[in-house]
Coordinates of C-alpha atoms and ligand atoms in Angstrom, one line a residue:
M20 CA -90.7 20.0 -23.0
G21 CA -90.3 18.0 -26.4
V22 CA -87.6 15.3 -27.2
I23 CA -84.2 17.1 -27.7
D24 CA -82.9 16.0 -31.2
L25 CA -79.2 16.5 -31.5
A26 CA -77.4 14.4 -33.8
I27 CA -74.0 13.5 -33.8
S28 CA -72.3 11.2 -36.1
E29 CA -70.9 8.0 -35.5
Q30 CA -67.7 8.9 -37.2
D31 CA -67.4 11.9 -34.8
I32 CA -67.9 10.1 -31.7
K33 CA -65.8 7.0 -32.2
S34 CA -62.6 8.6 -31.1
I35 CA -63.9 9.8 -28.0
V36 CA -65.9 6.2 -27.3
Q37 CA -62.4 4.7 -28.0
S38 CA -60.9 6.8 -25.5
V39 CA -63.6 6.4 -23.0
L40 CA -63.3 2.4 -23.4
S41 CA -59.8 2.4 -23.6
G42 CA -60.0 4.4 -20.1
M43 CA -61.9 1.6 -19.0
G44 CA -59.6 -1.0 -20.0
I45 CA -61.8 -2.1 -23.0
S46 CA -60.5 -2.5 -26.7
E47 CA -63.9 -3.6 -28.4
V48 CA -64.4 -1.1 -31.1
G49 CA -63.9 -2.2 -34.5
A50 CA -65.7 -2.4 -37.9
A51 CA -68.7 -4.6 -38.2
A52 CA -68.0 -7.2 -41.0
G53 CA -68.9 -5.9 -44.4
S54 CA -69.8 -2.5 -43.3
D55 CA -67.9 1.1 -42.7
Q56 CA -69.9 1.5 -39.7
P57 CA -67.8 1.0 -36.4
K58 CA -69.6 -1.6 -34.3
I59 CA -69.3 -1.2 -30.6
R60 CA -69.8 -4.7 -28.4
Q61 CA -70.9 -3.4 -25.3
K62 CA -72.0 -5.2 -22.7
G63 CA -75.9 -5.2 -22.3
I64 CA -76.5 -3.9 -25.6
F65 CA -78.3 -5.4 -28.1
V66 CA -80.0 -5.0 -31.8
H67 CA -83.2 -6.4 -30.5
I68 CA -85.4 -5.3 -28.0
E69 CA -86.8 -8.6 -27.3
D70 CA -83.4 -10.1 -26.9
A71 CA -82.5 -7.3 -24.5
I72 CA -85.6 -8.0 -22.4
A73 CA -85.1 -11.5 -22.3
A74 CA -81.6 -11.2 -21.2
A75 CA -82.3 -9.1 -18.4
K76 CA -84.9 -11.6 -17.2
A77 CA -82.2 -14.0 -17.2
A78 CA -79.9 -11.8 -15.4
Q79 CA -82.8 -10.8 -12.6
K80 CA -83.3 -14.8 -12.1
E81 CA -79.6 -14.9 -11.1
I82 CA -79.1 -12.1 -9.1
Q83 CA -82.3 -12.4 -7.0
P84 CA -81.2 -15.6 -5.0
M85 CA -77.9 -14.1 -4.6
P86 CA -77.1 -13.1 -1.0
L87 CA -77.3 -9.1 -0.4
E88 CA -73.9 -8.8 0.1
F89 CA -73.2 -9.9 -3.3
R90 CA -75.2 -7.3 -4.7
E91 CA -73.2 -4.7 -2.5
K92 CA -69.9 -6.1 -4.0
I93 CA -71.3 -5.6 -7.6
I94 CA -72.4 -2.1 -6.3
A95 CA -68.9 -1.4 -5.0
N96 CA -67.4 -2.1 -8.1
I97 CA -70.0 0.1 -10.0
R98 CA -69.1 2.9 -7.8
K99 CA -65.1 2.3 -8.4
K100 CA -65.9 2.4 -12.1
T101 CA -67.9 5.3 -12.1
L102 CA -65.2 7.6 -10.0
E103 CA -62.7 6.0 -12.2
N104 CA -64.5 7.1 -15.4
A105 CA -66.2 10.3 -14.1
K106 CA -64.2 12.6 -16.4
L107 CA -64.7 10.5 -19.3
F108 CA -68.4 10.1 -19.1
A109 CA -68.5 13.9 -18.5
E110 CA -66.7 14.7 -21.7
L111 CA -68.6 12.1 -23.6
G112 CA -71.9 13.5 -22.4
V113 CA -71.1 17.3 -23.2
E114 CA -69.5 16.0 -26.3
E115 CA -72.7 14.2 -27.3
T116 CA -75.7 16.3 -26.3
K117 CA -73.5 19.9 -26.8
M118 CA -75.2 20.5 -23.4
G119 CA -73.7 21.0 -19.8
N120 CA -70.3 21.7 -18.3
V121 CA -67.8 19.0 -17.9
G122 CA -66.4 20.0 -14.4
H123 CA -70.4 19.9 -13.2
K124 CA -70.8 16.6 -14.7
I125 CA -68.0 15.3 -13.1
L126 CA -69.2 16.1 -9.9
K127 CA -72.4 14.9 -11.0
H128 CA -70.8 11.5 -11.4
Q129 CA -68.7 11.8 -8.3
L130 CA -71.9 12.2 -6.2
V131 CA -73.9 9.3 -7.9
A132 CA -70.9 7.0 -7.3
E133 CA -70.1 8.0 -3.6
K134 CA -73.7 9.0 -2.3
T135 CA -76.8 6.6 -4.3
P136 CA -77.7 4.4 -1.5
G137 CA -77.4 0.7 -2.1
T138 CA -78.9 -2.6 -0.1
E139 CA -78.8 -0.7 3.2
D140 CA -81.7 1.3 2.0
L141 CA -83.9 -1.7 2.1
S142 CA -85.9 -2.3 5.5
T143 CA -87.8 -4.8 7.2
V144 CA -90.8 -4.1 9.5
A145 CA -91.5 -7.0 12.0
W146 CA -94.4 -8.0 14.4
S147 CA -93.9 -10.8 16.8
G148 CA -96.3 -12.3 19.4
D149 CA -98.0 -15.3 20.6
R150 CA -99.0 -16.4 17.0
G151 CA -95.5 -16.1 15.7
L152 CA -93.4 -13.9 13.8
T153 CA -94.6 -11.5 10.8
L154 CA -92.4 -9.9 8.5
V155 CA -92.7 -7.0 5.8
E156 CA -89.8 -7.5 3.1
Q157 CA -88.9 -5.2 0.3
G158 CA -88.5 -7.5 -2.5
P159 CA -87.7 -6.9 -6.0
F160 CA -90.3 -6.3 -9.1
G161 CA -88.1 -8.3 -11.2
V162 CA -87.4 -6.6 -14.7
I163 CA -87.7 -2.5 -14.7
G164 CA -88.3 -0.8 -17.6
A165 CA -86.7 3.0 -16.9
V166 CA -86.7 5.6 -19.5
T167 CA -83.7 8.3 -19.1
P168 CA -83.2 12.0 -20.3
S169 CA -80.6 13.6 -22.2
T170 CA -80.2 16.1 -19.6
N171 CA -78.3 13.9 -17.0
P172 CA -77.7 11.1 -19.2
S173 CA -74.9 8.6 -17.8
E174 CA -75.8 10.0 -14.1
T175 CA -79.3 8.8 -14.4
V176 CA -78.4 5.5 -15.9
I177 CA -75.7 4.7 -13.3
C178 CA -77.8 6.0 -10.4
N179 CA -80.9 4.0 -11.6
S180 CA -78.7 1.0 -11.8
I181 CA -77.5 1.3 -8.6
G182 CA -80.9 1.7 -6.8
M183 CA -82.7 -0.7 -9.0
L184 CA -80.0 -3.6 -8.6
A185 CA -79.5 -3.0 -4.7
A186 CA -83.6 -3.8 -4.7
G187 CA -82.6 -7.4 -6.5
N188 CA -84.0 -6.0 -10.0
A189 CA -82.6 -6.0 -13.5
V190 CA -83.1 -2.9 -15.8
V191 CA -84.0 -2.6 -19.3
F192 CA -83.3 1.2 -20.1
A193 CA -84.7 3.3 -23.1
P194 CA -82.2 6.1 -23.1
H195 CA -82.8 9.4 -24.9
P196 CA -81.8 9.0 -28.5
A197 CA -79.5 12.1 -28.4
A198 CA -77.9 10.7 -25.3
K199 CA -77.6 7.1 -26.5
K200 CA -73.7 6.7 -26.8
V201 CA -72.7 8.0 -23.0
S202 CA -76.0 6.0 -21.8
N203 CA -75.2 2.8 -23.4
L204 CA -71.5 3.2 -22.4
A205 CA -72.7 3.8 -18.8
I206 CA -75.0 0.5 -19.0
D207 CA -71.7 -1.6 -20.7
M208 CA -70.0 -0.3 -17.2
V209 CA -72.4 -1.7 -15.1
N210 CA -72.2 -5.2 -16.5
R211 CA -68.5 -5.3 -16.6
A212 CA -68.5 -4.1 -13.1
S213 CA -70.8 -7.2 -12.2
V214 CA -69.0 -9.5 -14.5
E215 CA -65.6 -8.7 -13.1
V216 CA -66.5 -9.7 -9.3
G217 CA -68.3 -12.8 -10.5
G218 CA -71.9 -11.5 -11.1
P219 CA -74.4 -11.9 -14.2
E220 CA -74.2 -9.9 -17.4
N221 CA -77.4 -7.9 -18.6
L222 CA -78.2 -6.7 -15.2
A223 CA -78.9 -3.6 -17.2
V224 CA -79.6 -3.5 -20.8
A225 CA -80.6 -1.3 -23.7
V226 CA -80.6 -1.5 -27.7
E227 CA -78.0 0.2 -29.8
N228 CA -80.8 2.2 -31.2
P229 CA -83.4 3.5 -28.8
T230 CA -86.3 4.8 -30.5
M231 CA -90.2 5.6 -29.5
D232 CA -90.9 2.5 -31.1
V233 CA -88.6 0.5 -28.9
S234 CA -89.9 2.5 -25.9
K235 CA -93.5 1.2 -26.8
V236 CA -92.5 -2.5 -26.6
I237 CA -90.7 -2.1 -23.2
F238 CA -94.1 -0.3 -21.8
G239 CA -96.2 -2.9 -23.1
H240 CA -94.0 -5.8 -22.4
K241 CA -95.7 -9.0 -20.1
D242 CA -92.2 -9.5 -18.6
I243 CA -91.6 -5.9 -17.2
S244 CA -93.6 -5.2 -14.4
L245 CA -92.4 -1.6 -13.3
L246 CA -91.7 1.0 -15.5
V247 CA -89.7 4.7 -14.3
A248 CA -89.7 7.5 -16.3
T249 CA -87.4 10.3 -16.2
G250 CA -87.8 13.4 -18.6
G251 CA -90.3 15.6 -19.4
P252 CA -94.1 15.6 -19.5
G253 CA -94.7 13.3 -22.5
V254 CA -93.0 10.7 -21.5
V255 CA -94.4 10.6 -17.8
T256 CA -98.1 10.9 -19.0
T257 CA -97.3 8.0 -21.3
V258 CA -95.7 5.8 -18.7
L259 CA -98.7 6.6 -16.1
S260 CA -101.0 5.6 -19.2
S261 CA -99.5 2.3 -20.1
G262 CA -101.6 0.0 -17.8
K263 CA -98.5 -1.0 -15.7
R264 CA -97.2 0.4 -12.2
A265 CA -95.3 3.5 -13.2
I266 CA -93.1 6.1 -11.3
G267 CA -93.0 9.5 -13.1
A268 CA -90.2 11.7 -12.3
G269 CA -91.2 15.0 -14.7
A270 CA -90.6 18.4 -15.3
G271 CA -90.6 21.2 -13.2
N272 CA -90.0 25.2 -12.9
P273 CA -88.3 25.8 -9.7
P274 CA -89.0 29.4 -8.4
V275 CA -86.8 30.9 -5.7
L276 CA -88.5 33.2 -3.6
V277 CA -86.1 35.9 -1.5
D278 CA -87.9 37.9 1.4
E279 CA -86.8 41.0 3.1
T280 CA -85.3 38.9 6.2
A281 CA -82.9 36.6 3.9
N282 CA -79.1 37.4 3.7
I283 CA -79.0 39.2 0.6
A284 CA -75.9 38.9 -0.2
K285 CA -75.6 35.0 0.4
A286 CA -78.9 34.6 -1.2
A287 CA -77.4 35.9 -4.5
E288 CA -74.4 33.8 -4.6
D289 CA -76.4 30.7 -3.6
I290 CA -78.9 31.5 -6.4
V291 CA -76.2 31.8 -8.9
N292 CA -74.6 28.9 -7.9
G293 CA -77.6 26.6 -8.0
C294 CA -79.1 28.0 -11.4
T295 CA -75.4 27.8 -13.4
F296 CA -75.1 24.1 -12.1
D297 CA -74.3 21.9 -15.3
N298 CA -75.7 25.3 -17.2
N299 CA -79.1 24.9 -15.6
L300 CA -79.8 21.2 -16.8
P301 CA -80.9 20.0 -13.4
C302 CA -84.7 19.7 -13.3
I303 CA -84.5 21.1 -9.7
A304 CA -82.4 24.1 -10.3
E305 CA -83.6 27.6 -9.6
K306 CA -85.6 28.8 -13.2
E307 CA -86.8 32.2 -12.1
V308 CA -86.4 34.4 -9.0
V309 CA -89.2 36.2 -7.1
A310 CA -88.1 39.0 -5.1
V311 CA -89.7 41.3 -2.3
H312 CA -89.7 44.7 -3.6
S313 CA -87.6 46.2 -0.7
I314 CA -84.6 44.0 -1.2
A315 CA -85.1 43.3 -4.9
D316 CA -82.4 46.0 -6.2
E317 CA -79.7 44.8 -3.8
L318 CA -80.4 41.2 -4.8
I319 CA -79.7 42.4 -8.3
F320 CA -76.7 44.1 -7.0
Y321 CA -75.1 41.1 -5.6
M322 CA -76.2 39.0 -8.4
K323 CA -74.4 41.1 -10.8
Q324 CA -71.4 41.2 -8.4
T325 CA -71.3 37.2 -8.8
G326 CA -71.2 37.1 -12.4
C327 CA -74.6 37.9 -13.7
Y328 CA -75.2 40.0 -16.9
F329 CA -78.3 41.9 -16.5
A330 CA -80.1 41.8 -19.9
S331 CA -81.6 45.2 -21.3
D332 CA -85.4 44.9 -23.0
E333 CA -83.7 44.8 -26.3
E334 CA -81.4 41.9 -25.6
V335 CA -84.6 40.1 -23.6
D336 CA -86.6 40.2 -26.8
K337 CA -83.3 39.2 -28.8
L338 CA -83.1 36.5 -26.4
V339 CA -86.8 35.1 -26.8
A340 CA -86.6 35.2 -30.4
T341 CA -83.4 33.1 -30.0
V342 CA -84.3 30.7 -27.2
F343 CA -87.7 29.6 -28.6
T344 CA -88.7 28.3 -32.0
E345 CA -91.9 27.3 -33.2
K346 CA -93.3 23.9 -34.3
N347 CA -97.0 23.7 -35.6
G348 CA -98.1 27.1 -34.7
K349 CA -97.0 26.2 -30.7
R350 CA -93.7 28.0 -29.1
I351 CA -91.1 25.5 -28.3
L352 CA -87.8 25.5 -26.7
N353 CA -84.8 25.8 -29.3
R354 CA -82.7 22.9 -28.3
Q355 CA -79.6 24.7 -29.6
C356 CA -79.8 26.9 -26.5
V357 CA -80.9 24.3 -23.8
G358 CA -77.8 23.5 -21.5
R359 CA -75.6 26.0 -22.7
S360 CA -73.5 28.6 -21.0
A361 CA -74.6 32.1 -20.4
K362 CA -71.7 33.7 -22.6
V363 CA -72.7 31.1 -25.4
L364 CA -76.3 32.5 -25.2
L365 CA -75.2 36.1 -25.3
E366 CA -73.1 35.6 -28.2
K367 CA -76.1 34.2 -30.1
I368 CA -77.6 37.6 -29.7
G369 CA -74.6 39.2 -30.4
V370 CA -73.2 40.2 -26.8
E371 CA -69.8 39.5 -25.9
V372 CA -68.8 38.9 -22.7
G373 CA -66.1 37.3 -20.7
N374 CA -65.7 34.1 -18.9
E375 CA -66.6 35.6 -15.6
I376 CA -70.5 36.1 -16.8
R377 CA -72.2 32.7 -15.6
C378 CA -76.1 33.8 -15.8
I379 CA -78.1 36.0 -17.7
I380 CA -80.8 38.2 -15.4
F381 CA -83.4 40.6 -16.2
E382 CA -86.4 41.9 -14.5
G383 CA -90.0 40.9 -15.9
A384 CA -93.8 39.6 -15.2
K385 CA -94.4 36.4 -14.1
E386 CA -96.2 35.6 -17.7
H387 CA -93.0 36.4 -19.4
P388 CA -92.2 33.1 -21.6
L389 CA -88.5 33.2 -20.2
I390 CA -89.8 33.2 -16.8
S391 CA -92.9 31.0 -17.1
E392 CA -91.6 28.2 -19.1
E393 CA -88.9 25.7 -17.9
L394 CA -85.6 26.8 -20.0
M395 CA -83.1 24.6 -18.7
M396 CA -80.3 27.2 -19.4
P397 CA -78.8 30.2 -17.1
I398 CA -81.5 32.7 -17.4
L399 CA -82.9 34.0 -14.6
G400 CA -85.9 36.4 -14.6
I401 CA -86.6 38.3 -11.7
V402 CA -90.1 38.9 -10.7
R403 CA -90.5 42.0 -8.1
V404 CA -93.5 41.5 -5.4
K405 CA -94.8 43.9 -3.1
D406 CA -94.5 41.5 0.0
V407 CA -94.0 38.1 0.7
D408 CA -97.8 37.1 0.4
E409 CA -97.9 38.0 -3.3
G410 CA -94.2 36.3 -3.3
I411 CA -95.8 32.9 -2.2
E412 CA -99.1 33.4 -4.4
T413 CA -96.4 34.2 -7.9
A414 CA -94.1 31.3 -7.0
V415 CA -97.2 28.7 -6.8
W416 CA -98.3 30.2 -10.2
L417 CA -94.8 29.7 -11.6
E418 CA -94.7 26.3 -10.5
H419 CA -97.5 25.3 -12.7
G420 CA -98.7 22.4 -10.3
N421 CA -95.6 20.3 -11.0
R422 CA -95.1 19.6 -7.5
H423 CA -91.3 19.1 -8.3
S424 CA -88.9 21.8 -6.6
A425 CA -89.0 25.4 -4.9
H426 CA -86.7 27.0 -2.7
M427 CA -86.5 30.1 -0.6
H428 CA -84.4 32.3 1.1
S429 CA -85.7 33.9 4.7
T430 CA -84.8 33.7 7.9
N431 CA -88.6 33.9 9.1
V432 CA -89.5 30.4 9.9
N433 CA -93.3 31.2 9.4
N434 CA -92.8 32.6 5.7
L435 CA -90.9 29.6 5.3
T436 CA -93.3 27.3 6.4
R437 CA -96.1 29.1 4.7
Y438 CA -94.0 28.9 1.3
G439 CA -93.4 25.2 1.9
K440 CA -96.9 24.3 2.6
A441 CA -98.2 26.3 -0.4
L442 CA -95.8 25.1 -3.0
D443 CA -96.2 21.2 -1.7
T444 CA -93.4 20.3 -3.7
A445 CA -90.9 17.2 -3.6
I446 CA -88.2 19.3 -3.1
F447 CA -87.7 22.8 -0.9
V448 CA -84.1 24.0 -0.3
K449 CA -84.1 26.8 2.5
N450 CA -81.0 29.1 2.2
G451 CA -78.9 27.2 0.0
P452 CA -78.4 26.3 -3.9
S453 CA -80.8 24.1 -5.0
Y454 CA -78.1 21.3 -5.4
A455 CA -78.2 20.9 -1.3
A456 CA -81.1 18.8 -2.1
L457 CA -78.9 16.1 -3.9
G458 CA -76.8 15.8 -0.7
F459 CA -74.0 18.0 -2.4
G460 CA -73.7 20.6 0.2
G461 CA -76.8 19.3 2.1
E462 CA -77.6 16.5 4.0
G463 CA -79.2 13.1 2.3
Y464 CA -79.0 11.1 -0.6
P465 CA -78.6 12.0 -4.4
T466 CA -80.9 10.7 -7.4
F467 CA -81.7 11.9 -10.6
T468 CA -85.0 10.6 -10.5
I469 CA -87.2 12.6 -8.4
A470 CA -90.7 11.2 -8.7
S471 CA -92.5 14.6 -8.7
R472 CA -95.7 13.4 -10.4
T473 CA -96.7 10.1 -8.6
G474 CA -95.0 11.1 -5.3
E475 CA -92.1 8.9 -4.3
G476 CA -90.1 12.0 -4.2
L477 CA -86.1 11.4 -4.3
T478 CA -86.0 7.8 -5.4
S479 CA -83.6 5.0 -4.1
A480 CA -83.3 1.5 -3.7
K481 CA -86.7 1.2 -1.6
T482 CA -88.7 2.9 -4.4
F483 CA -87.8 0.1 -6.8
T484 CA -89.4 -2.6 -4.4
K485 CA -92.7 -4.1 -3.5
S486 CA -93.7 -5.1 -0.4
R487 CA -93.7 -9.0 0.5
R488 CA -95.5 -10.3 3.8
C489 CA -93.7 -13.1 5.5
V490 CA -95.4 -15.0 8.1
M491 CA -94.4 -17.6 10.4
C492 CA -97.2 -19.1 12.5
D493 CA -96.6 -20.0 16.3
A494 CA -93.0 -19.9 16.5
L495 CA -89.7 -17.9 16.6
C496 CA -91.2 -15.1 19.0
I497 CA -88.6 -15.7 21.6
R498 CA -89.7 -13.2 24.1
Ligands
NAD506 P1 -87.6 14.4 -23.0 O1 -89.0 14.5 -22.2 O2 -87.5 14.9 -24.4 O3 -87.0 12.8 -22.9 C1 -86.8 12.1 -21.8 C2 -87.0 10.5 -22.2 O4 -88.3 10.5 -22.5 C3 -86.3 10.5 -23.7 O5 -85.6 9.0 -23.1 C4 -87.0 10.4 -24.7 O6 -86.7 9.3 -25.8 C5 -88.3 9.8 -23.9 N1 -89.6 10.4 -24.5 C6 -89.9 11.8 -24.3 N2 -91.2 11.5 -25.0 C7 -91.8 10.5 -25.0 C8 -92.9 9.7 -25.3 N3 -94.0 10.4 -25.8 N4 -93.2 8.5 -25.4 C9 -91.9 7.6 -25.0 N5 -90.6 8.4 -24.6 C10 -90.7 9.7 -24.7 O7 -86.8 15.3 -21.8 P2 -85.2 15.7 -21.8 O8 -85.3 16.8 -22.7 O9 -84.2 14.6 -22.1 O10 -85.2 16.2 -20.1 C11 -85.5 17.5 -19.7 C12 -86.9 17.0 -19.1 O11 -86.8 16.0 -18.3 C13 -87.2 18.4 -18.4 O12 -88.6 18.7 -18.4 C14 -86.6 17.8 -17.0 O13 -87.4 18.6 -16.0 C15 -87.3 16.6 -16.8 N6 -86.5 15.9 -15.8 C16 -87.1 15.6 -14.7 C17 -86.2 14.8 -14.0 C18 -86.8 14.3 -12.6 O14 -86.2 13.7 -11.7 N7 -88.1 15.0 -12.3 C19 -85.1 14.4 -14.1 C20 -84.6 14.8 -15.4 C21 -84.9 15.3 -16.3

């Protein structure tokens, strides 16, 4: 999908930024000399990208020789500040991008603060014997260039910062321009957390005005040795073509298959909860349903009971005309609809509903544009199939080879196994909402950078390391 272009004036946002900053104990918003533009002096935020990269390089040189315990001290303070400011980040994120839901964004920040792995994620492999002791350690790359999306902006910045710092790196961010305020505020918070406990400033940096040209400098810079892109297919392909080592966390279109053995009432509730989380912005969220014919009506019945509005054919046509727009003869997403609630989307087509409506559902063929395209809004098309075999085939088609996420509701382990093998995705949630994959109501750790294209899966500190062999000859084996 294309770049989200949602402008918000500096003046509009100033009061929110001011309130966020004061909530964080910062009072550094003032007018730049000789200008009406408010000038926000934030830690780690530079005017020129070359200065930002040089500062990150210097900070990394400081942090690398420090004890792991010290990295943990900084990370503990990042966690604390994230928890303290979760509401402020959530409010600013929604205000700036006009996408998502404050309550769910608070939960996402809390999840990142509490469960993103730190230095404990790094491990050592050892061999010892007559010829001595050999270790393989996970060492830092140095300075990482990280592109972040508009959909989970500060969540991704904070999560990446914790993992990258735990591994001993500094990071130069290229935040989505439509989410630069909240992203840069998160970068400022990371640096304040470090400085407060005696660590270096500039462990995370960015520029005031991130643009494609700024990203180009990052992608080609000699002092950046690893690129991490979280976003749509455009940016992932760009970093993978950069000639540098790159981790690509790209787009998905996660199908959820329900077979005749599932607990249908629970499946309906889980699917609607997963799909509507932060107005469907997470890339892992259920984007369409594939239902075996014999239970499809029952599933729709329960989905209606759990806050779904069943759209008529005419309303579905109106949604198509509203949700998509055209650019250069190509159908693209109307960004005024991405991350909006079901109620707002229905209002756009002239349908008034109450706050209990969380999701829009309809039945259609798998080729229907509202089903086959990644929408990132709470619209769930339901594709009826004759049996589980056709269901698996349909889900594989709908996932488009992204190898990102796919989910299923079933109590038949053979069906679940066949689905998991056929879909071959980084994430496969069974009998729960998609967000269970992020450790929210499921086991395991969270991340908002799921490396689907390059295969690392759910990234964490260890993903941002390189292997280093450390050999002691003829000593230190004490067996
Ligand atoms: P986007 O692709 O519009 O933007 C993502 C980032 O890439 C932004 O910082 C943007 O400025 C930059 N960018 C875009 N095209 C670029 C190019 N050609 N060169 C350099 N930089 C470029 O994505 P978005 O709308 O912010 O986020 C939604 C998309 O990201 C969805 O497709 C979603 O599935 C995906 N996503 C994936 C993950 C994951 O972990 N796999 C996480 C979040 C979002």
